[in-house]
Structures are given as C-alpha cells and as structure tokens.
Amino acid sequence: MGTLGNQFILSRERRRFGRQCLFTDRNEMILSVQPSGRLRLKYILRNPINERTQLSEQYAASSALTHNVTLDSHGLNHYEGGWNVKEVNLLDEESTMRYRKKVERDDSWGIEVNNLMREAIDISSANNAINIYEDFFVDLPSDLGHGISMRIAARLLYVFHDLWIPSRQLKTCEWLNNDPNLFVLFFTNPMSLTPGYTKQLNTLPDFGNDNPNAFYVWNLDDATRPVWHYDAMRVVRIAKVCMRDESYMVGGLQEGQVGFWQTDSQGGPKSMCPLEACHREATTAICWVHSKLNTEFYSGSLDGSIKYWDTRNLLMPVHEVLAEPDPQSVQNRQNAHGVTFLEFEYTIPVRYMICTDMGYLFVGNRKGTTPQETIVAAYQICVGPIRCIMRNPFFVKNFLVVGDWRVRIWSEEVKNCPSTFYIRRPNQVLSGAWSTGRCSLFCIGDDKGNLEFWDLLMSHTRPILTIKYKYAVTHLVFKPDGCLLTVSLANGDCLMLRLEEGMRTATVKEKSLMMSMFEREIQRCKLLEAREEEMKLKKRLTTIFMEEERKSREKLEAKKKKGQAKREMEPKAEDEATIFLRMIESDVEFSKALLEFNEAMENITLQRAKRTFDMQRTVFETNQFVSQE
C-alpha cells in the first residue's frame, strides 16, 4: 500500500495520549463577505465549451474466455499399501498371500520394516491422544451418515438477458446433447401483434441479427454474447430440438403454421407448412416422436387439433385428430379442448400424452386410425389449464403434472384412481421439472416468483428450499447431469443455478426407497380402486335387486287387480241375512204387519212429544220457601 501513495502516518507524543478533552462556551460567529466591485470587473464571459482530456496511457481492449475447473480437497485413508505388481490379481486372496510370503522371505524385508517402524512410531507419538490402530464403528454401514450434514442450497452462476429492449417473453430452454455447454433459449414476441407496437431496441447490433423474432444458442461460459441465432419472419410461439438428432428443430408460429430449421446452419426455416394445412389458431405444443429417420413430430393448437407431421413433406399432415373427451367417428370441433402441452417418451414409443386448457389429460395411441382408437383415455386432473407434464427420469411410468394451484404425481399403472401424491400451493403454479440427478427431487415455480424444491424422501408437506424472485417463474429444466438448473423468468431473463452436492447426487439406497414408495402408493391406489369398484358393484346389484323387487310388486298388484275385477264380474253367493231379508220382502202379510207396527210407534212418539207437564210444589218445598222469606 505504501508504494501506491495511499498511506498516511500520524505522529504523536506519548505524553499527549489520554488527555482530558476541554470544552469552552462562546457566542456564535457570523462571517459576512460583501461583494467586491473590483472582482466583478475581472470576470470574463465565455460560451460553454466541452473539452476532453486524456492524460493516461492507451490500452487495447481484449477478452479471454477460460474454462471452469472444479477442484476438490479431501483426505485419504490408506488401509493397505498400493500394489504395483501386474502379475498379481488383487481380488484373488491366495495369490496375494503367496506374494506376501515371498516378500517376507527376502533378506531386505526386515531392514525395510525396521525403517518404516521408526517413522511410524514417531508419527504415532505425535498423535498418541487416540488409538489410531483401532477401527471405530465397524459394525455400522458405510453410507449411514452420508447426507446427514449435507447442505441444501442453490447458488446463482450466470444470468442470460434478452438482446432486445423491452425484453421478450422467454418460453423454453433446451440443452444440447452434443455439447454440454450449449443450450437454446426460445423467445416469443407477442408485443409485435399489438396495435400500438413500437420497434424494440437491439442491444447487440454488431452480432449480425436485427430480427426481433429470432432465438439464440448460448454458451454456458459466456453470458454476454450468443453463439449463433435462428430467424423467423413471424412470431414463434414454441420450438423444440430433436433429442435423437440435434440437427433437426421444429417450431410453431402464431398463425398456426409449423416450420423446420437445420440447427447446423443459421437463418430462417428451411420449410414451412402452407396456411391451408396449418392449425386455425396459434401452435402451442410440439413433441418429437420415435421414427427411423427422426423426422416425425406432433403439433397441438388452441383450436383443439393434434396433427402428425413429417419434416420431409410439410404440405399436408400425415394424421389429424381432435382432443375430445368422448371421441366419435365424426368429430365436432366445438367439443374439442385447446392443447397446451404434448409429451412423448422414447422408451414408450406407442403412447403420447395430450394436456388441454380444460384440465384434461388425454392418452393418445400412435397406431390408431380412427378417433376412438387414437384417443385411448381422458382424465380430468385440474380445474384450469395444465401447464406442463414431465416423466420421472428414473421411473418413467410416474409423471409430474402441473396445473392451476396443484401439483400431482400420477402413475400409468393406476388409471381411474386419484394421484399418488397431491400438493396444493397458495399461488398458481406455472412450471415444474424432475431432477435428472436425484429421483426424489423436483422443483416448481409459481406466478409470484417462488421457486420451490421438493424432496419426497424428506417431506411431503413442505419444500426443502424456497427461492424468491421478482418475476414469475415460467419454465424450469435441469441439465442432463443434474448439476445446473435453468430458471426462466417472465421478464426474459434466464438464470443458471448450481445445486449443492446434497441436491445433485443420490445416495445408495435412494432409488430403492423411491421404488418402494411408488410401489406402496400404487398398491394403495389399487386398493382404493378395488374398493370403489366393489362399492359400484354393490350399488349396481342393489339397484338391480330393487328393480326386480319393484317389478315383482307391480306384477303382484296387477294380479290382485285382475282377480278383483274377475270377482266383481262373477255372481256373488248370498249369505243367510240376505236370504232372510229376501224372504221377508217376499211375504206380503208380514210386510203389512211390520208397516202397521212402525206407524203405531211413530204415533206414540208424536203423542209423547205433545204432552205437557204441570210443575207443582210439594208441601215440603212450600214450607221451606216461606221460612226463607
């Protein structure tokens, strides 16, 4: 520091150290400087002049791109010396034992052992606090303590910005398999379709690209300048690079068209489908499928159509089907759901998955020719649109479904049962991805900028790590080795996060634990499905029994009514009272006598009604009345 001249030494006598500070009180001091006319006459008026001066030396600007080197520092425990004898098999115990005995019979062996013992005794004397010759915790497994004190964190390495201001919307990011340091960022520019669109500013005009619809290939070690670019005359909504052959890339446009690019050459698309064969709305989903020449892919749109293309001939699609929950032989476009995501796994070459904006998940069959054969099944998973779906890299039959406010993990072995794992978040989830390094780790991003890491072996109720960003997290993807995570934000920035050792490497038993967990959950779902089928069967049998009972009751009532009507039509048998009454009615003399008797009884009743009663007091009542007066 002294050579640079930024050092100052203050000298002070020893006897002045520690003196008491003395303060005095006095009135304020006011300084007044009057203007001077003599100085005013010396003032010279001049026009403003900007002049640059450069007194330092000129240096040439240069840039250097170096490769990152990962270093590690750890200790080694030599249980036994190294074997440098080629003719001895280290895994054969008998051969190593014979070689040891041969060396021990040598005369120089004792001298060498004595020399080594002196050095070992000196070292052990300096470390005599513990017994270094004893093996501690031998009975415990070697991987028991691994991961107990592991650090769970993600460190930001690079930030890749869009070359245009204002920034465009970043849709997806894809890593290239040929070069692990190269990746493609796909941008879309929906602002150019608005009526009041103003031309964007290119921050890197010397790159040789002045197209606001272009997307770029970047190098991981250089975040200032892309490697090369691809152009498009219209707005590109989504693009995908073929996993099996990285020289092929297809993209979907805002007008519903699909285009084909050659990744080994820059510029625009090599071929484009015509408007009469494209989708009616914007192309929102693309997935490559297995083929001999790696030239076939599916495209989906918000108009509800899924088209099967071949890059060798984009004039007409090979096959087309509508995403209907109940497909018919003659499909109706009004019943179709808009496609938001397409997924295909190369290890399952027959099936592919279709996600819609109505929360439905369709399972498609590539060998189907009719709509009923192509759309195998339809499941309603979410209330809103399904954002993305991704299979577990280690267990491909289990896949992650992200939509609305929920995250679900489904299994293909259980079709009609609720999801194996169910996670509900307070904010709308926009993206999700499985880790390629650990089978139990996945991450999700929401519209509030929260990036959450979940480990199914640690917790099912809360994330193990949460990182907050200012903008919404729109897309997530792990590097194939699992060390880096690519985070796409709504403002057009792409962040590279480096995960700690505990989040990118798996333990020995992690895969077996996840397998047993998935099997247990699948078994539980199968039991629930069997119980549901049992309840449905019981309900169906109960309904059938009640229907049969109702039918039998109706038959019995109809039989009763029929018998009653028959009885009414048949002549009735007379009883004794009826016969006696008929005999009386037939006897004229008896009827006449009975009539006279009835008339006599009526006369007696009338005479009794006309009779008057005279109320007279007795002697006793008269005397009593007089005494009271």
PDB file of N, CA and C in Angstrom, residues 135-227:
ATOM      1  N   ASP A 135     -10.205 -49.610  14.724  1.00  0.00           N
ATOM      2  CA  ASP A 135     -11.271 -49.230  13.798  1.00  0.00           C
ATOM      3  C   ASP A 135     -12.551 -49.000  14.586  1.00  0.00           C
ATOM      4  N   PHE A 136     -13.029 -47.767  14.569  1.00  0.00           N
ATOM      5  CA  PHE A 136     -14.240 -47.414  15.293  1.00  0.00           C
ATOM      6  C   PHE A 136     -15.464 -47.574  14.382  1.00  0.00           C
ATOM      7  N   PHE A 137     -16.605 -47.910  14.986  1.00  0.00           N
ATOM      8  CA  PHE A 137     -17.902 -48.027  14.298  1.00  0.00           C
ATOM      9  C   PHE A 137     -17.811 -48.951  13.079  1.00  0.00           C
ATOM     10  N   VAL A 138     -17.170 -50.091  13.279  1.00  0.00           N
ATOM     11  CA  VAL A 138     -17.039 -51.039  12.177  1.00  0.00           C
ATOM     12  C   VAL A 138     -18.371 -51.721  11.871  1.00  0.00           C
ATOM     13  N   ASP A 139     -19.210 -51.896  12.887  1.00  0.00           N
ATOM     14  CA  ASP A 139     -20.468 -52.614  12.701  1.00  0.00           C
ATOM     15  C   ASP A 139     -21.525 -51.797  11.959  1.00  0.00           C
ATOM     16  N   LEU A 140     -21.322 -50.480  11.818  1.00  0.00           N
ATOM     17  CA  LEU A 140     -22.309 -49.638  11.148  1.00  0.00           C
ATOM     18  C   LEU A 140     -22.068 -49.629   9.643  1.00  0.00           C
ATOM     19  N   PRO A 141     -23.138 -49.482   8.845  1.00  0.00           N
ATOM     20  CA  PRO A 141     -22.942 -49.414   7.378  1.00  0.00           C
ATOM     21  C   PRO A 141     -22.185 -48.159   6.985  1.00  0.00           C
ATOM     22  N   SER A 142     -21.514 -48.247   5.850  1.00  0.00           N
ATOM     23  CA  SER A 142     -20.651 -47.137   5.428  1.00  0.00           C
ATOM     24  C   SER A 142     -21.443 -45.904   5.010  1.00  0.00           C
ATOM     25  N   ASP A 143     -22.657 -46.087   4.467  1.00  0.00           N
ATOM     26  CA  ASP A 143     -23.443 -44.953   3.992  1.00  0.00           C
ATOM     27  C   ASP A 143     -24.463 -44.474   5.010  1.00  0.00           C
ATOM     28  N   LEU A 144     -24.274 -44.846   6.296  1.00  0.00           N
ATOM     29  CA  LEU A 144     -25.257 -44.456   7.299  1.00  0.00           C
ATOM     30  C   LEU A 144     -25.246 -42.956   7.546  1.00  0.00           C
ATOM     31  N   GLY A 145     -24.090 -42.378   7.670  1.00  0.00           N
ATOM     32  CA  GLY A 145     -24.004 -40.955   7.972  1.00  0.00           C
ATOM     33  C   GLY A 145     -23.935 -40.057   6.760  1.00  0.00           C
ATOM     34  N   HIS A 146     -24.015 -40.652   5.570  1.00  0.00           N
ATOM     35  CA  HIS A 146     -23.938 -39.816   4.370  1.00  0.00           C
ATOM     36  C   HIS A 146     -25.228 -39.034   4.186  1.00  0.00           C
ATOM     37  N   GLY A 147     -25.136 -37.750   4.029  1.00  0.00           N
ATOM     38  CA  GLY A 147     -26.299 -36.916   3.806  1.00  0.00           C
ATOM     39  C   GLY A 147     -26.890 -36.296   5.048  1.00  0.00           C
ATOM     40  N   ILE A 148     -26.350 -36.620   6.247  1.00  0.00           N
ATOM     41  CA  ILE A 148     -26.916 -36.038   7.463  1.00  0.00           C
ATOM     42  C   ILE A 148     -26.603 -34.548   7.538  1.00  0.00           C
ATOM     43  N   SER A 149     -25.387 -34.191   7.237  1.00  0.00           N
ATOM     44  CA  SER A 149     -24.981 -32.791   7.324  1.00  0.00           C
ATOM     45  C   SER A 149     -24.821 -32.165   5.939  1.00  0.00           C
ATOM     46  N   MET A 150     -25.541 -32.693   4.951  1.00  0.00           N
ATOM     47  CA  MET A 150     -25.397 -32.133   3.615  1.00  0.00           C
ATOM     48  C   MET A 150     -26.079 -30.770   3.548  1.00  0.00           C
ATOM     49  N   ARG A 151     -25.522 -29.920   2.750  1.00  0.00           N
ATOM     50  CA  ARG A 151     -26.027 -28.566   2.609  1.00  0.00           C
ATOM     51  C   ARG A 151     -27.041 -28.510   1.475  1.00  0.00           C
ATOM     52  N   ILE A 152     -28.166 -27.884   1.760  1.00  0.00           N
ATOM     53  CA  ILE A 152     -29.233 -27.737   0.771  1.00  0.00           C
ATOM     54  C   ILE A 152     -29.268 -26.272   0.348  1.00  0.00           C
ATOM     55  N   ALA A 153     -28.758 -25.979  -0.823  1.00  0.00           N
ATOM     56  CA  ALA A 153     -28.705 -24.599  -1.309  1.00  0.00           C
ATOM     57  C   ALA A 153     -28.516 -24.625  -2.816  1.00  0.00           C
ATOM     58  N   ALA A 154     -28.819 -23.507  -3.437  1.00  0.00           N
ATOM     59  CA  ALA A 154     -28.640 -23.312  -4.878  1.00  0.00           C
ATOM     60  C   ALA A 154     -27.999 -21.948  -5.084  1.00  0.00           C
ATOM     61  N   ARG A 155     -26.878 -21.935  -5.775  1.00  0.00           N
ATOM     62  CA  ARG A 155     -26.105 -20.709  -5.965  1.00  0.00           C
ATOM     63  C   ARG A 155     -26.247 -20.226  -7.405  1.00  0.00           C
ATOM     64  N   LEU A 156     -26.442 -18.923  -7.561  1.00  0.00           N
ATOM     65  CA  LEU A 156     -26.592 -18.322  -8.886  1.00  0.00           C
ATOM     66  C   LEU A 156     -25.231 -18.204  -9.553  1.00  0.00           C
ATOM     67  N   LEU A 157     -25.127 -18.758 -10.769  1.00  0.00           N
ATOM     68  CA  LEU A 157     -23.881 -18.695 -11.521  1.00  0.00           C
ATOM     69  C   LEU A 157     -23.917 -17.622 -12.605  1.00  0.00           C
ATOM     70  N   TYR A 158     -24.894 -17.697 -13.500  1.00  0.00           N
ATOM     71  CA  TYR A 158     -24.951 -16.789 -14.635  1.00  0.00           C
ATOM     72  C   TYR A 158     -26.378 -16.289 -14.816  1.00  0.00           C
ATOM     73  N   VAL A 159     -26.475 -15.140 -15.471  1.00  0.00           N
ATOM     74  CA  VAL A 159     -27.758 -14.563 -15.867  1.00  0.00           C
ATOM     75  C   VAL A 159     -27.656 -14.211 -17.348  1.00  0.00           C
ATOM     76  N   PHE A 160     -28.553 -14.773 -18.145  1.00  0.00           N
ATOM     77  CA  PHE A 160     -28.574 -14.528 -19.582  1.00  0.00           C
ATOM     78  C   PHE A 160     -29.771 -13.633 -19.894  1.00  0.00           C
ATOM     79  N   HIS A 161     -29.486 -12.435 -20.421  1.00  0.00           N
ATOM     80  CA  HIS A 161     -30.523 -11.456 -20.732  1.00  0.00           C
ATOM     81  C   HIS A 161     -30.883 -11.521 -22.215  1.00  0.00           C
ATOM     82  N   ASP A 162     -32.076 -11.051 -22.490  1.00  0.00           N
ATOM     83  CA  ASP A 162     -32.510 -10.950 -23.878  1.00  0.00           C
ATOM     84  C   ASP A 162     -31.785  -9.789 -24.554  1.00  0.00           C
ATOM     85  N   LEU A 163     -31.519  -9.947 -25.842  1.00  0.00           N
ATOM     86  CA  LEU A 163     -30.794  -8.912 -26.583  1.00  0.00           C
ATOM     87  C   LEU A 163     -31.676  -7.746 -26.985  1.00  0.00           C
ATOM     88  N   TRP A 164     -32.982  -7.832 -26.742  1.00  0.00           N
ATOM     89  CA  TRP A 164     -33.896  -6.786 -27.183  1.00  0.00           C
ATOM     90  C   TRP A 164     -34.515  -6.097 -25.984  1.00  0.00           C
ATOM     91  N   ILE A 165     -34.722  -4.782 -26.131  1.00  0.00           N
ATOM     92  CA  ILE A 165     -35.342  -3.963 -25.082  1.00  0.00           C
ATOM     93  C   ILE A 165     -36.570  -3.283 -25.677  1.00  0.00           C
ATOM     94  N   PRO A 166     -37.764  -3.429 -25.050  1.00  0.00           N
ATOM     95  CA  PRO A 166     -38.048  -4.238 -23.857  1.00  0.00           C
ATOM     96  C   PRO A 166     -37.918  -5.727 -24.133  1.00  0.00           C
ATOM     97  N   SER A 167     -37.680  -6.477 -23.073  1.00  0.00           N
ATOM     98  CA  SER A 167     -37.387  -7.900 -23.219  1.00  0.00           C
ATOM     99  C   SER A 167     -38.604  -8.664 -23.724  1.00  0.00           C
ATOM    100  N   ARG A 168     -38.321  -9.706 -24.478  1.00  0.00           N
ATOM    101  CA  ARG A 168     -39.376 -10.587 -24.963  1.00  0.00           C
ATOM    102  C   ARG A 168     -39.684 -11.670 -23.927  1.00  0.00           C
ATOM    103  N   GLN A 169     -40.726 -12.418 -24.198  1.00  0.00           N
ATOM    104  CA  GLN A 169     -41.137 -13.482 -23.280  1.00  0.00           C
ATOM    105  C   GLN A 169     -40.333 -14.740 -23.569  1.00  0.00           C
ATOM    106  N   LEU A 170     -39.697 -15.277 -22.525  1.00  0.00           N
ATOM    107  CA  LEU A 170     -38.893 -16.488 -22.650  1.00  0.00           C
ATOM    108  C   LEU A 170     -39.795 -17.703 -22.447  1.00  0.00           C
ATOM    109  N   LYS A 171     -39.895 -18.560 -23.466  1.00  0.00           N
ATOM    110  CA  LYS A 171     -40.799 -19.710 -23.405  1.00  0.00           C
ATOM    111  C   LYS A 171     -40.115 -20.940 -22.827  1.00  0.00           C
ATOM    112  N   THR A 172     -39.072 -21.421 -23.468  1.00  0.00           N
ATOM    113  CA  THR A 172     -38.430 -22.660 -23.040  1.00  0.00           C
ATOM    114  C   THR A 172     -36.921 -22.543 -23.181  1.00  0.00           C
ATOM    115  N   CYS A 173     -36.248 -23.508 -22.571  1.00  0.00           N
ATOM    116  CA  CYS A 173     -34.791 -23.642 -22.663  1.00  0.00           C
ATOM    117  C   CYS A 173     -34.476 -25.120 -22.853  1.00  0.00           C
ATOM    118  N   GLU A 174     -33.583 -25.424 -23.771  1.00  0.00           N
ATOM    119  CA  GLU A 174     -33.217 -26.807 -24.059  1.00  0.00           C
ATOM    120  C   GLU A 174     -31.704 -26.925 -24.130  1.00  0.00           C
ATOM    121  N   TRP A 175     -31.188 -27.996 -23.479  1.00  0.00           N
ATOM    122  CA  TRP A 175     -29.764 -28.290 -23.522  1.00  0.00           C
ATOM    123  C   TRP A 175     -29.464 -29.174 -24.730  1.00  0.00           C
ATOM    124  N   LEU A 176     -28.303 -28.948 -25.336  1.00  0.00           N
ATOM    125  CA  LEU A 176     -27.866 -29.743 -26.475  1.00  0.00           C
ATOM    126  C   LEU A 176     -26.992 -30.887 -25.982  1.00  0.00           C
ATOM    127  N   ASN A 177     -27.264 -32.091 -26.481  1.00  0.00           N
ATOM    128  CA  ASN A 177     -26.533 -33.269 -26.015  1.00  0.00           C
ATOM    129  C   ASN A 177     -25.132 -33.356 -26.598  1.00  0.00           C
ATOM    130  N   ASN A 178     -24.926 -32.799 -27.771  1.00  0.00           N
ATOM    131  CA  ASN A 178     -23.602 -32.903 -28.385  1.00  0.00           C
ATOM    132  C   ASN A 178     -22.560 -32.102 -27.624  1.00  0.00           C
ATOM    133  N   ASP A 179     -22.919 -30.933 -27.161  1.00  0.00           N
ATOM    134  CA  ASP A 179     -22.014 -30.074 -26.396  1.00  0.00           C
ATOM    135  C   ASP A 179     -22.698 -29.727 -25.080  1.00  0.00           C
ATOM    136  N   PRO A 180     -22.173 -30.176 -23.936  1.00  0.00           N
ATOM    137  CA  PRO A 180     -22.862 -29.923 -22.655  1.00  0.00           C
ATOM    138  C   PRO A 180     -22.886 -28.464 -22.243  1.00  0.00           C
ATOM    139  N   ASN A 181     -22.105 -27.602 -22.894  1.00  0.00           N
ATOM    140  CA  ASN A 181     -22.077 -26.187 -22.533  1.00  0.00           C
ATOM    141  C   ASN A 181     -22.999 -25.331 -23.397  1.00  0.00           C
ATOM    142  N   LEU A 182     -23.655 -25.906 -24.375  1.00  0.00           N
ATOM    143  CA  LEU A 182     -24.525 -25.147 -25.271  1.00  0.00           C
ATOM    144  C   LEU A 182     -25.984 -25.429 -24.943  1.00  0.00           C
ATOM    145  N   PHE A 183     -26.797 -24.398 -25.034  1.00  0.00           N
ATOM    146  CA  PHE A 183     -28.235 -24.525 -24.831  1.00  0.00           C
ATOM    147  C   PHE A 183     -28.941 -23.474 -25.684  1.00  0.00           C
ATOM    148  N   VAL A 184     -30.229 -23.715 -25.937  1.00  0.00           N
ATOM    149  CA  VAL A 184     -31.031 -22.860 -26.805  1.00  0.00           C
ATOM    150  C   VAL A 184     -32.102 -22.188 -25.965  1.00  0.00           C
ATOM    151  N   LEU A 185     -32.251 -20.875 -26.139  1.00  0.00           N
ATOM    152  CA  LEU A 185     -33.307 -20.107 -25.488  1.00  0.00           C
ATOM    153  C   LEU A 185     -34.311 -19.677 -26.553  1.00  0.00           C
ATOM    154  N   PHE A 186     -35.576 -20.082 -26.352  1.00  0.00           N
ATOM    155  CA  PHE A 186     -36.639 -19.769 -27.313  1.00  0.00           C
ATOM    156  C   PHE A 186     -37.461 -18.612 -26.774  1.00  0.00           C
ATOM    157  N   PHE A 187     -37.438 -17.503 -27.506  1.00  0.00           N
ATOM    158  CA  PHE A 187     -38.183 -16.302 -27.139  1.00  0.00           C
ATOM    159  C   PHE A 187     -39.373 -16.147 -28.078  1.00  0.00           C
ATOM    160  N   THR A 188     -40.437 -15.578 -27.554  1.00  0.00           N
ATOM    161  CA  THR A 188     -41.591 -15.210 -28.365  1.00  0.00           C
ATOM    162  C   THR A 188     -41.871 -13.732 -28.174  1.00  0.00           C
ATOM    163  N   ASN A 189     -42.368 -13.104 -29.214  1.00  0.00           N
ATOM    164  CA  ASN A 189     -42.567 -11.657 -29.206  1.00  0.00           C
ATOM    165  C   ASN A 189     -44.032 -11.333 -29.478  1.00  0.00           C
ATOM    166  N   PRO A 190     -44.936 -11.571 -28.506  1.00  0.00           N
ATOM    167  CA  PRO A 190     -46.358 -11.271 -28.758  1.00  0.00           C
ATOM    168  C   PRO A 190     -46.656  -9.781 -28.812  1.00  0.00           C
ATOM    169  N   MET A 191     -45.730  -8.930 -28.322  1.00  0.00           N
ATOM    170  CA  MET A 191     -45.985  -7.487 -28.358  1.00  0.00           C
ATOM    171  C   MET A 191     -46.039  -6.946 -29.779  1.00  0.00           C
ATOM    172  N   SER A 192     -45.388  -7.628 -30.708  1.00  0.00           N
ATOM    173  CA  SER A 192     -45.398  -7.147 -32.092  1.00  0.00           C
ATOM    174  C   SER A 192     -46.766  -7.267 -32.746  1.00  0.00           C
ATOM    175  N   LEU A 193     -47.693  -8.012 -32.127  1.00  0.00           N
ATOM    176  CA  LEU A 193     -49.037  -8.170 -32.681  1.00  0.00           C
ATOM    177  C   LEU A 193     -50.006  -7.127 -32.166  1.00  0.00           C
ATOM    178  N   THR A 194     -49.612  -6.330 -31.185  1.00  0.00           N
ATOM    179  CA  THR A 194     -50.497  -5.312 -30.626  1.00  0.00           C
ATOM    180  C   THR A 194     -50.562  -4.107 -31.560  1.00  0.00           C
ATOM    181  N   PRO A 195     -51.675  -3.362 -31.526  1.00  0.00           N
ATOM    182  CA  PRO A 195     -51.800  -2.208 -32.451  1.00  0.00           C
ATOM    183  C   PRO A 195     -50.769  -1.117 -32.185  1.00  0.00           C
ATOM    184  N   GLY A 196     -50.486  -0.791 -30.922  1.00  0.00           N
ATOM    185  CA  GLY A 196     -49.556   0.284 -30.620  1.00  0.00           C
ATOM    186  C   GLY A 196     -48.137  -0.187 -30.418  1.00  0.00           C
ATOM    187  N   TYR A 197     -47.697  -1.119 -31.231  1.00  0.00           N
ATOM    188  CA  TYR A 197     -46.364  -1.695 -31.073  1.00  0.00           C
ATOM    189  C   TYR A 197     -45.301  -0.727 -31.571  1.00  0.00           C
ATOM    190  N   THR A 198     -44.283  -0.524 -30.740  1.00  0.00           N
ATOM    191  CA  THR A 198     -43.119   0.275 -31.124  1.00  0.00           C
ATOM    192  C   THR A 198     -41.922  -0.655 -31.285  1.00  0.00           C
ATOM    193  N   LYS A 199     -41.091  -0.370 -32.237  1.00  0.00           N
ATOM    194  CA  LYS A 199     -39.975  -1.243 -32.548  1.00  0.00           C
ATOM    195  C   LYS A 199     -39.023  -1.335 -31.369  1.00  0.00           C
ATOM    196  N   GLN A 200     -38.581  -2.554 -31.095  1.00  0.00           N
ATOM    197  CA  GLN A 200     -37.685  -2.794 -29.974  1.00  0.00           C
ATOM    198  C   GLN A 200     -36.252  -2.433 -30.340  1.00  0.00           C
ATOM    199  N   LEU A 201     -35.447  -2.220 -29.295  1.00  0.00           N
ATOM    200  CA  LEU A 201     -34.053  -1.813 -29.466  1.00  0.00           C
ATOM    201  C   LEU A 201     -33.146  -3.021 -29.305  1.00  0.00           C
ATOM    202  N   ASN A 202     -32.237  -3.191 -30.239  1.00  0.00           N
ATOM    203  CA  ASN A 202     -31.271  -4.288 -30.198  1.00  0.00           C
ATOM    204  C   ASN A 202     -30.040  -3.832 -29.435  1.00  0.00           C
ATOM    205  N   THR A 203     -29.729  -4.498 -28.332  1.00  0.00           N
ATOM    206  CA  THR A 203     -28.578  -4.123 -27.509  1.00  0.00           C
ATOM    207  C   THR A 203     -27.262  -4.650 -28.055  1.00  0.00           C
ATOM    208  N   LEU A 204     -27.304  -5.539 -29.038  1.00  0.00           N
ATOM    209  CA  LEU A 204     -26.078  -6.090 -29.615  1.00  0.00           C
ATOM    210  C   LEU A 204     -26.177  -6.027 -31.141  1.00  0.00           C
ATOM    211  N   PRO A 205     -26.088  -4.810 -31.706  1.00  0.00           N
ATOM    212  CA  PRO A 205     -26.263  -4.693 -33.174  1.00  0.00           C
ATOM    213  C   PRO A 205     -25.130  -5.307 -33.969  1.00  0.00           C
ATOM    214  N   ASP A 206     -23.929  -5.422 -33.385  1.00  0.00           N
ATOM    215  CA  ASP A 206     -22.809  -5.975 -34.136  1.00  0.00           C
ATOM    216  C   ASP A 206     -22.847  -7.496 -34.226  1.00  0.00           C
ATOM    217  N   PHE A 207     -23.862  -8.138 -33.616  1.00  0.00           N
ATOM    218  CA  PHE A 207     -23.970  -9.596 -33.691  1.00  0.00           C
ATOM    219  C   PHE A 207     -24.413 -10.063 -35.072  1.00  0.00           C
ATOM    220  N   GLY A 208     -25.018  -9.179 -35.837  1.00  0.00           N
ATOM    221  CA  GLY A 208     -25.432  -9.540 -37.185  1.00  0.00           C
ATOM    222  C   GLY A 208     -26.861 -10.000 -37.288  1.00  0.00           C
ATOM    223  N   ASN A 209     -27.662  -9.724 -36.269  1.00  0.00           N
ATOM    224  CA  ASN A 209     -29.064 -10.137 -36.304  1.00  0.00           C
ATOM    225  C   ASN A 209     -29.918  -8.951 -35.904  1.00  0.00           C
ATOM    226  N   ASP A 210     -30.851  -8.585 -36.760  1.00  0.00           N
ATOM    227  CA  ASP A 210     -31.754  -7.471 -36.487  1.00  0.00           C
ATOM    228  C   ASP A 210     -33.211  -7.915 -36.605  1.00  0.00           C
ATOM    229  N   ASN A 211     -33.487  -9.159 -36.225  1.00  0.00           N
ATOM    230  CA  ASN A 211     -34.842  -9.714 -36.303  1.00  0.00           C
ATOM    231  C   ASN A 211     -35.372  -9.908 -34.885  1.00  0.00           C
ATOM    232  N   PRO A 212     -36.455  -9.222 -34.497  1.00  0.00           N
ATOM    233  CA  PRO A 212     -36.964  -9.376 -33.125  1.00  0.00           C
ATOM    234  C   PRO A 212     -37.634 -10.721 -32.866  1.00  0.00           C
ATOM    235  N   ASN A 213     -37.821 -11.557 -33.886  1.00  0.00           N
ATOM    236  CA  ASN A 213     -38.421 -12.882 -33.696  1.00  0.00           C
ATOM    237  C   ASN A 213     -37.379 -13.988 -33.617  1.00  0.00           C
ATOM    238  N   ALA A 214     -36.107 -13.645 -33.533  1.00  0.00           N
ATOM    239  CA  ALA A 214     -35.040 -14.640 -33.534  1.00  0.00           C
ATOM    240  C   ALA A 214     -34.871 -15.244 -32.142  1.00  0.00           C
ATOM    241  N   PHE A 215     -34.304 -16.451 -32.108  1.00  0.00           N
ATOM    242  CA  PHE A 215     -33.919 -17.106 -30.853  1.00  0.00           C
ATOM    243  C   PHE A 215     -32.490 -17.603 -31.011  1.00  0.00           C
ATOM    244  N   TYR A 216     -31.798 -17.797 -29.875  1.00  0.00           N
ATOM    245  CA  TYR A 216     -30.346 -17.894 -29.882  1.00  0.00           C
ATOM    246  C   TYR A 216     -29.857 -19.164 -29.193  1.00  0.00           C
ATOM    247  N   VAL A 217     -28.621 -19.530 -29.564  1.00  0.00           N
ATOM    248  CA  VAL A 217     -27.866 -20.593 -28.903  1.00  0.00           C
ATOM    249  C   VAL A 217     -26.754 -19.933 -28.106  1.00  0.00           C
ATOM    250  N   TRP A 218     -26.689 -20.248 -26.807  1.00  0.00           N
ATOM    251  CA  TRP A 218     -25.736 -19.622 -25.902  1.00  0.00           C
ATOM    252  C   TRP A 218     -24.717 -20.640 -25.418  1.00  0.00           C
ATOM    253  N   ASN A 219     -23.568 -20.094 -25.016  1.00  0.00           N
ATOM    254  CA  ASN A 219     -22.540 -20.888 -24.357  1.00  0.00           C
ATOM    255  C   ASN A 219     -22.597 -20.614 -22.864  1.00  0.00           C
ATOM    256  N   LEU A 220     -22.489 -21.669 -22.086  1.00  0.00           N
ATOM    257  CA  LEU A 220     -22.623 -21.531 -20.643  1.00  0.00           C
ATOM    258  C   LEU A 220     -21.554 -20.631 -20.045  1.00  0.00           C
ATOM    259  N   ASP A 221     -20.390 -20.574 -20.655  1.00  0.00           N
ATOM    260  CA  ASP A 221     -19.288 -19.796 -20.097  1.00  0.00           C
ATOM    261  C   ASP A 221     -19.277 -18.348 -20.561  1.00  0.00           C
ATOM    262  N   ASP A 222     -20.150 -17.964 -21.467  1.00  0.00           N
ATOM    263  CA  ASP A 222     -20.181 -16.593 -21.981  1.00  0.00           C
ATOM    264  C   ASP A 222     -21.627 -16.110 -21.979  1.00  0.00           C
ATOM    265  N   ALA A 223     -21.958 -15.264 -21.009  1.00  0.00           N
ATOM    266  CA  ALA A 223     -23.325 -14.754 -20.874  1.00  0.00           C
ATOM    267  C   ALA A 223     -23.514 -13.400 -21.533  1.00  0.00           C
ATOM    268  N   THR A 224     -22.521 -12.921 -22.275  1.00  0.00           N
ATOM    269  CA  THR A 224     -22.614 -11.601 -22.893  1.00  0.00           C
ATOM    270  C   THR A 224     -22.960 -11.648 -24.372  1.00  0.00           C
ATOM    271  N   ARG A 225     -22.679 -12.789 -25.008  1.00  0.00           N
ATOM    272  CA  ARG A 225     -22.853 -12.845 -26.463  1.00  0.00           C
ATOM    273  C   ARG A 225     -23.258 -14.264 -26.863  1.00  0.00           C
ATOM    274  N   PRO A 226     -24.352 -14.434 -27.622  1.00  0.00           N
ATOM    275  CA  PRO A 226     -24.739 -15.787 -28.056  1.00  0.00           C
ATOM    276  C   PRO A 226     -23.797 -16.331 -29.115  1.00  0.00           C
ATOM    277  N   VAL A 227     -23.881 -17.638 -29.319  1.00  0.00           N
ATOM    278  CA  VAL A 227     -23.013 -18.299 -30.292  1.00  0.00           C
ATOM    279  C   VAL A 227     -23.556 -18.115 -31.705  1.00  0.00           C
TER     280      VAL A 227
END
